[in-house]
mmCIF file of C-alpha atoms in Angstrom:
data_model
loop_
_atom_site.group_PDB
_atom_site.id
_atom_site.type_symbol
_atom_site.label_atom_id
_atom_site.label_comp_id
_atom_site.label_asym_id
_atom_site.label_seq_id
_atom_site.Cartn_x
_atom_site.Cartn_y
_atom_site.Cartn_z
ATOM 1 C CA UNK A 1 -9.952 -64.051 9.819
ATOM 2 C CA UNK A 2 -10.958 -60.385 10.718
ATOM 3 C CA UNK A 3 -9.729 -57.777 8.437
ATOM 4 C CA UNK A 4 -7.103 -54.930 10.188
ATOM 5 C CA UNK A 5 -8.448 -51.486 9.237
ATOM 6 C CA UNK A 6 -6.312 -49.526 11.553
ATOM 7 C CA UNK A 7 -3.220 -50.475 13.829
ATOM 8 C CA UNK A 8 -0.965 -48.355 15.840
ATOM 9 C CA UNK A 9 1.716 -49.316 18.702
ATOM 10 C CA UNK A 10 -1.112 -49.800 21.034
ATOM 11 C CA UNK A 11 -4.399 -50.430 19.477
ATOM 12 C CA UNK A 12 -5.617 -52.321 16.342
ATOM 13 C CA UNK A 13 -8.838 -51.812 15.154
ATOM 14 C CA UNK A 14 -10.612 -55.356 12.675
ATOM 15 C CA UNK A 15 -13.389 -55.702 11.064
ATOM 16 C CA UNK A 16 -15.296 -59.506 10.855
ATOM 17 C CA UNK A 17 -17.095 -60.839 8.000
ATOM 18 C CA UNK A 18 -20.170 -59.786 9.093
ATOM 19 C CA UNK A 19 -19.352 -56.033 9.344
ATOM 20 C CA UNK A 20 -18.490 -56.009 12.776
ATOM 21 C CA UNK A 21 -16.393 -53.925 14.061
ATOM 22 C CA UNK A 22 -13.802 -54.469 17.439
ATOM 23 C CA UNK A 23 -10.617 -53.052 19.088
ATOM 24 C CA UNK A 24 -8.103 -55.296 20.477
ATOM 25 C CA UNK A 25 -5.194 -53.857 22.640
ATOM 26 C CA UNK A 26 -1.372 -55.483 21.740
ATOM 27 C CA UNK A 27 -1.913 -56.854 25.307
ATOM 28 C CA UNK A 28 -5.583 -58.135 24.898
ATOM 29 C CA UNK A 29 -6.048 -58.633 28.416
ATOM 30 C CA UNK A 30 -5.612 -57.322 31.602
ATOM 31 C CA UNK A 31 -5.770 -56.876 35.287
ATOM 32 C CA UNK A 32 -8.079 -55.008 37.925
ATOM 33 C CA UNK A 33 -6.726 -55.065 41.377
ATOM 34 C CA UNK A 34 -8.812 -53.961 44.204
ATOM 35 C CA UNK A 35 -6.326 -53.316 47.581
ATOM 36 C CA UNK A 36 -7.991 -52.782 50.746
ATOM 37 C CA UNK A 37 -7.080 -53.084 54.632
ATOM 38 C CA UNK A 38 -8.662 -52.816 57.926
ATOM 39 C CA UNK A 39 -7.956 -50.482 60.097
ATOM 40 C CA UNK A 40 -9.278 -49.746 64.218
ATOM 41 C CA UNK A 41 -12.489 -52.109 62.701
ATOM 42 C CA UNK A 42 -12.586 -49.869 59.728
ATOM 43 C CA UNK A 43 -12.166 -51.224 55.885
ATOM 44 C CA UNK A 44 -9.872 -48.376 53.231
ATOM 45 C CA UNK A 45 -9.467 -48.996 49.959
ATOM 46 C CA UNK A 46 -6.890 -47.891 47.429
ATOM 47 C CA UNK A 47 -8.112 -46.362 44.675
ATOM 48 C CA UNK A 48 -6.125 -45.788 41.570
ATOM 49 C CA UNK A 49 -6.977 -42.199 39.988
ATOM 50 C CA UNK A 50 -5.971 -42.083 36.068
ATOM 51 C CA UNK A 51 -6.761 -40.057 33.185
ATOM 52 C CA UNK A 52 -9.130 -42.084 30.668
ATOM 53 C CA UNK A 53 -8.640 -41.395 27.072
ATOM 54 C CA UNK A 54 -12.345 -41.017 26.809
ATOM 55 C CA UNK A 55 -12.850 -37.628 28.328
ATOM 56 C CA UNK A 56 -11.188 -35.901 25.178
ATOM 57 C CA UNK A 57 -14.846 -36.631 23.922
ATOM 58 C CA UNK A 58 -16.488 -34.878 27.073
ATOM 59 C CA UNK A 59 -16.296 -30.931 26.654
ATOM 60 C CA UNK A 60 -15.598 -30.441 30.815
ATOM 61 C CA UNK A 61 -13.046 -32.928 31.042
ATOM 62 C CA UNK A 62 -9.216 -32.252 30.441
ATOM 63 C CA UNK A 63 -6.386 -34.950 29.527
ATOM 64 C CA UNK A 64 -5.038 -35.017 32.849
ATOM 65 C CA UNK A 65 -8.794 -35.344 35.012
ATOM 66 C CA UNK A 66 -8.090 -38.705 36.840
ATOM 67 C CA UNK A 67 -11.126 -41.012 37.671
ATOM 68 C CA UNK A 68 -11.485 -43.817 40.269
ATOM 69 C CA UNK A 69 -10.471 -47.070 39.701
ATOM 70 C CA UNK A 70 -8.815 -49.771 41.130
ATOM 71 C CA UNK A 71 -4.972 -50.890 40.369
ATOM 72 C CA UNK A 72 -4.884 -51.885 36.504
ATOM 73 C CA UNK A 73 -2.250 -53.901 34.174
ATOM 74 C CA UNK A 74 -2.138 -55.148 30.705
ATOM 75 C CA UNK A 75 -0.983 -58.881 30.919
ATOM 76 C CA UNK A 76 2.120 -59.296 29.099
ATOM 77 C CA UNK A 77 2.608 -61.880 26.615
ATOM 78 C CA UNK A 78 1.737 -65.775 28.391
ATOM 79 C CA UNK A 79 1.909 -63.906 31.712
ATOM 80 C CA UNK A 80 -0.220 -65.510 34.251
ATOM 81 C CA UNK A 81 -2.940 -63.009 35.654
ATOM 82 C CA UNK A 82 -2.000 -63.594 39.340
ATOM 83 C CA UNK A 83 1.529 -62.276 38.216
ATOM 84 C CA UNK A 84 0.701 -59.442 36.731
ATOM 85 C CA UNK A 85 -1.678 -58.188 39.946
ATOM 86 C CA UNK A 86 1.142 -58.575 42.244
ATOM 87 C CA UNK A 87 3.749 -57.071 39.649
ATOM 88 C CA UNK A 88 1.107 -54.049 39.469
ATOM 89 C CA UNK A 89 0.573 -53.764 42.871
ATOM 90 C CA UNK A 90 4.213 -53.441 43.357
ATOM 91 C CA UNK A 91 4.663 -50.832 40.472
ATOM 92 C CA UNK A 92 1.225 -48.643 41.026
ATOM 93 C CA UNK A 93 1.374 -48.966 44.903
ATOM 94 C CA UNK A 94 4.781 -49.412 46.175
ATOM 95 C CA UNK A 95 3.162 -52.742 48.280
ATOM 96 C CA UNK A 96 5.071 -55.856 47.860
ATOM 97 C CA UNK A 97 2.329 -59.031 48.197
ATOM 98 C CA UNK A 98 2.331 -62.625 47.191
ATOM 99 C CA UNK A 99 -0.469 -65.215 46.366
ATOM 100 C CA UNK A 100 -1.756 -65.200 50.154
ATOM 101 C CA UNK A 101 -2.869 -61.802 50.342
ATOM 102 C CA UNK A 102 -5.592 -62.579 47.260
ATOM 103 C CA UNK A 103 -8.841 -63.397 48.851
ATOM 104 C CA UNK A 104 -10.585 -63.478 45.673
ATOM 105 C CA UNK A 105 -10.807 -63.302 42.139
ATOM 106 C CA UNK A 106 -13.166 -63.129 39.086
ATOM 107 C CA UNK A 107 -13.016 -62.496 36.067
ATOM 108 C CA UNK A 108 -15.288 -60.489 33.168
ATOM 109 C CA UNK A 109 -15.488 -59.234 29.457
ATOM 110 C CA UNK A 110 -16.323 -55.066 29.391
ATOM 111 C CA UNK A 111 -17.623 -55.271 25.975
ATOM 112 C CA UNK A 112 -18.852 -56.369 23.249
ATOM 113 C CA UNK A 113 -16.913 -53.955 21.220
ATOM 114 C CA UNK A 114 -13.391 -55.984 22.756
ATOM 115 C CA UNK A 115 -12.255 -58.864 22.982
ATOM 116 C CA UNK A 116 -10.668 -58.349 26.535
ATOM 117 C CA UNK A 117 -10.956 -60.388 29.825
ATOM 118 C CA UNK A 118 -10.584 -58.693 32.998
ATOM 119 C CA UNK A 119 -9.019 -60.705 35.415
ATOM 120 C CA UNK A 120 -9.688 -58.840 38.873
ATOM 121 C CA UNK A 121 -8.324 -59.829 42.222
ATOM 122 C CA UNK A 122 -9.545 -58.655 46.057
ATOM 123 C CA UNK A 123 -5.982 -58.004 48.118
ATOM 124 C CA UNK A 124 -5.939 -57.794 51.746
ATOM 125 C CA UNK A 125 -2.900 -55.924 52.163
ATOM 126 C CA UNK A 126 -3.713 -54.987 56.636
ATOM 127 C CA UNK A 127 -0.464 -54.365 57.788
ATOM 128 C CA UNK A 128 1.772 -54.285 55.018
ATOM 129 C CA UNK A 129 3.806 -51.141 54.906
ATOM 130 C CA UNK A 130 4.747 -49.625 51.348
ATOM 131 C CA UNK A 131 7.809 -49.792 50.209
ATOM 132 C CA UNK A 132 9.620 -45.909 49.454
ATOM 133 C CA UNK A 133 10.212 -45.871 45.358
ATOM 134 C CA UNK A 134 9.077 -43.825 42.831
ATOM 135 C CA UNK A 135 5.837 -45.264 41.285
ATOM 136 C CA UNK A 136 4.758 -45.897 37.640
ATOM 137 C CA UNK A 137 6.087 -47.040 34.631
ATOM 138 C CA UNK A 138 7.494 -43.489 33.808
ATOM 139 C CA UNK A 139 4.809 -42.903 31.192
ATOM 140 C CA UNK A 140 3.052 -39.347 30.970
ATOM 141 C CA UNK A 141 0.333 -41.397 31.851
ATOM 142 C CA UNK A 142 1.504 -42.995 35.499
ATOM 143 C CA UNK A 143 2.897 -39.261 35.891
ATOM 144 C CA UNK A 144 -0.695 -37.802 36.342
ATOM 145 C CA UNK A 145 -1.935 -40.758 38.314
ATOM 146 C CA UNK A 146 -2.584 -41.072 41.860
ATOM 147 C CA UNK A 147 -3.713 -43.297 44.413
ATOM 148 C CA UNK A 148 -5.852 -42.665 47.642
ATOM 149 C CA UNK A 149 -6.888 -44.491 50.171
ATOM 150 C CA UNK A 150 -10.651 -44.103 50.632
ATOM 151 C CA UNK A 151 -13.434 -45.092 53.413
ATOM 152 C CA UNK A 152 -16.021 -47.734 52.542
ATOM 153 C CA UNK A 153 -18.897 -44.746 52.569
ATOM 154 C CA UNK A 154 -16.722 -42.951 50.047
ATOM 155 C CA UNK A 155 -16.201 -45.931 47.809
ATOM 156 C CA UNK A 156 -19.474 -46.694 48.158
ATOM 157 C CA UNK A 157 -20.550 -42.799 47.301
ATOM 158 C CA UNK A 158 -18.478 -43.221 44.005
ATOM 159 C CA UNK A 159 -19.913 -46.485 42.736
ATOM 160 C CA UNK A 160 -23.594 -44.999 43.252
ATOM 161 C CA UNK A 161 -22.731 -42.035 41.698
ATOM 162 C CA UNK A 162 -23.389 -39.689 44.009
ATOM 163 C CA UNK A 163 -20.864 -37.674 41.888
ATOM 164 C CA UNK A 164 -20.729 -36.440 38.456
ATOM 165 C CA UNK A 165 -17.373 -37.892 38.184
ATOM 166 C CA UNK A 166 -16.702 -41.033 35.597
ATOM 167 C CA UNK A 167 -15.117 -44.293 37.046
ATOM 168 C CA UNK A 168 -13.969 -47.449 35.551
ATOM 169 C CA UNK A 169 -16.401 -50.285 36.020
ATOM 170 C CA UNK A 170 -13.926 -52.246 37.201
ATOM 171 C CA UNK A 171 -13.516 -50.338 40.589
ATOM 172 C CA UNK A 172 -17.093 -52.085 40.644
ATOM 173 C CA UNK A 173 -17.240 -55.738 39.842
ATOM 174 C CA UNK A 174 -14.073 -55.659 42.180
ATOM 175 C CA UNK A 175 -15.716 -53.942 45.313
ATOM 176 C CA UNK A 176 -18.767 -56.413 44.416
ATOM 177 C CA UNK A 177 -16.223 -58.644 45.397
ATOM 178 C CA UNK A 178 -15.413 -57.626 48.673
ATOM 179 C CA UNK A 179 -19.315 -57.105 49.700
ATOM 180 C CA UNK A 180 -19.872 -60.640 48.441
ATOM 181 C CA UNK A 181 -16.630 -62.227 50.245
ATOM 182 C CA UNK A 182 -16.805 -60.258 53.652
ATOM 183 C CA UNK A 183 -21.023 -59.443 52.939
ATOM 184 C CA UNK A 184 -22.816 -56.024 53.747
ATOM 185 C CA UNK A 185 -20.164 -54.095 55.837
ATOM 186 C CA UNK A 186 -22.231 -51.111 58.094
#
């Protein structure tokens, strides 16, 4: 059994027999939920925009900078994955969807440091309209974040960093998903 060496509401921090060190969040695992829709011919995406807790570390970065990502949850306890996407997508994005709009899914660790899975889901949400409510959870954090709804070329631009601007890998395993499901879109 790991040893606790630090634990707040949010975050615990353990260290293994072996010395090694890992964080685990008090919902270890979560979602990453790529929306997208075609419109005239031509693919959008939603992209999330949050602060990351990281950039207090980065001297040109403030709190409230907001990176690209896609839609993102922390499971709740026994919640089923698929769940939590649509209750996300509902609560970041003000879209209502159910089981038929997921075209795919995957799922992946983001570190050795964590002991995290990453459940992330491809929604086709064409021709859904959003629903008009306030979105977020009411935390600081939702407060600051945004969402967008971006061209192919500029997703693309982000996840080949043809920006100095961070973004969560997830926003990338989850577009690999689209360009493996619907292949190399011109």
């Amino acid at each position: 059994m790991p040893k606790l060496l630090h634990k707040t509401k949010y975050l615990s921090l353990f260290k293994t027999k072996q010395g090694f060190i890992f964080a685990q969040r008090r919902n270890i695992n979560s979602t990453a939920i790529l929306c997208f829709k075609k419109v005239k011919g031509k693919y959008f995406f939603l992209i999330r925009y949050q602060p990351l807790p990281v950039v207090n570390t980065i001297k040109h970065f403030k709190w409230n900078d907001c990176f690209a990502c896609p839609i993102t949850g922390s499971l709740e306890n026994k919640q089923a994955p698929i769940s939590n996407a649509i209750a996300e997508v509902y609560e970041e994005a003000n879209i209502k969807i159910n089981k038929k709009h997921i075209v795919a899914s995957a799922k992946f660790v983001p570190t050795t440091q964590m002991n995290e899975t990453v459940f992330c889901f491809l929604v086709n949400v064409t021709g859904i309209k959003p629903i008009n409510k306030k979105q977020g959870d009411g935390s600081i954090f939702e407060d600051v974040s945004y969402n967008k709804w971006l061209s192919l070329e500029q997703v693309k631009k982000i996840i080949n960093k043809e920006n100095d601007k961070l973004y969560l890998s997830s926003l990338a395993i989850c577009f690999n998903m689209f360009v493996n499901t619907y292949g190399k879109i011109k």
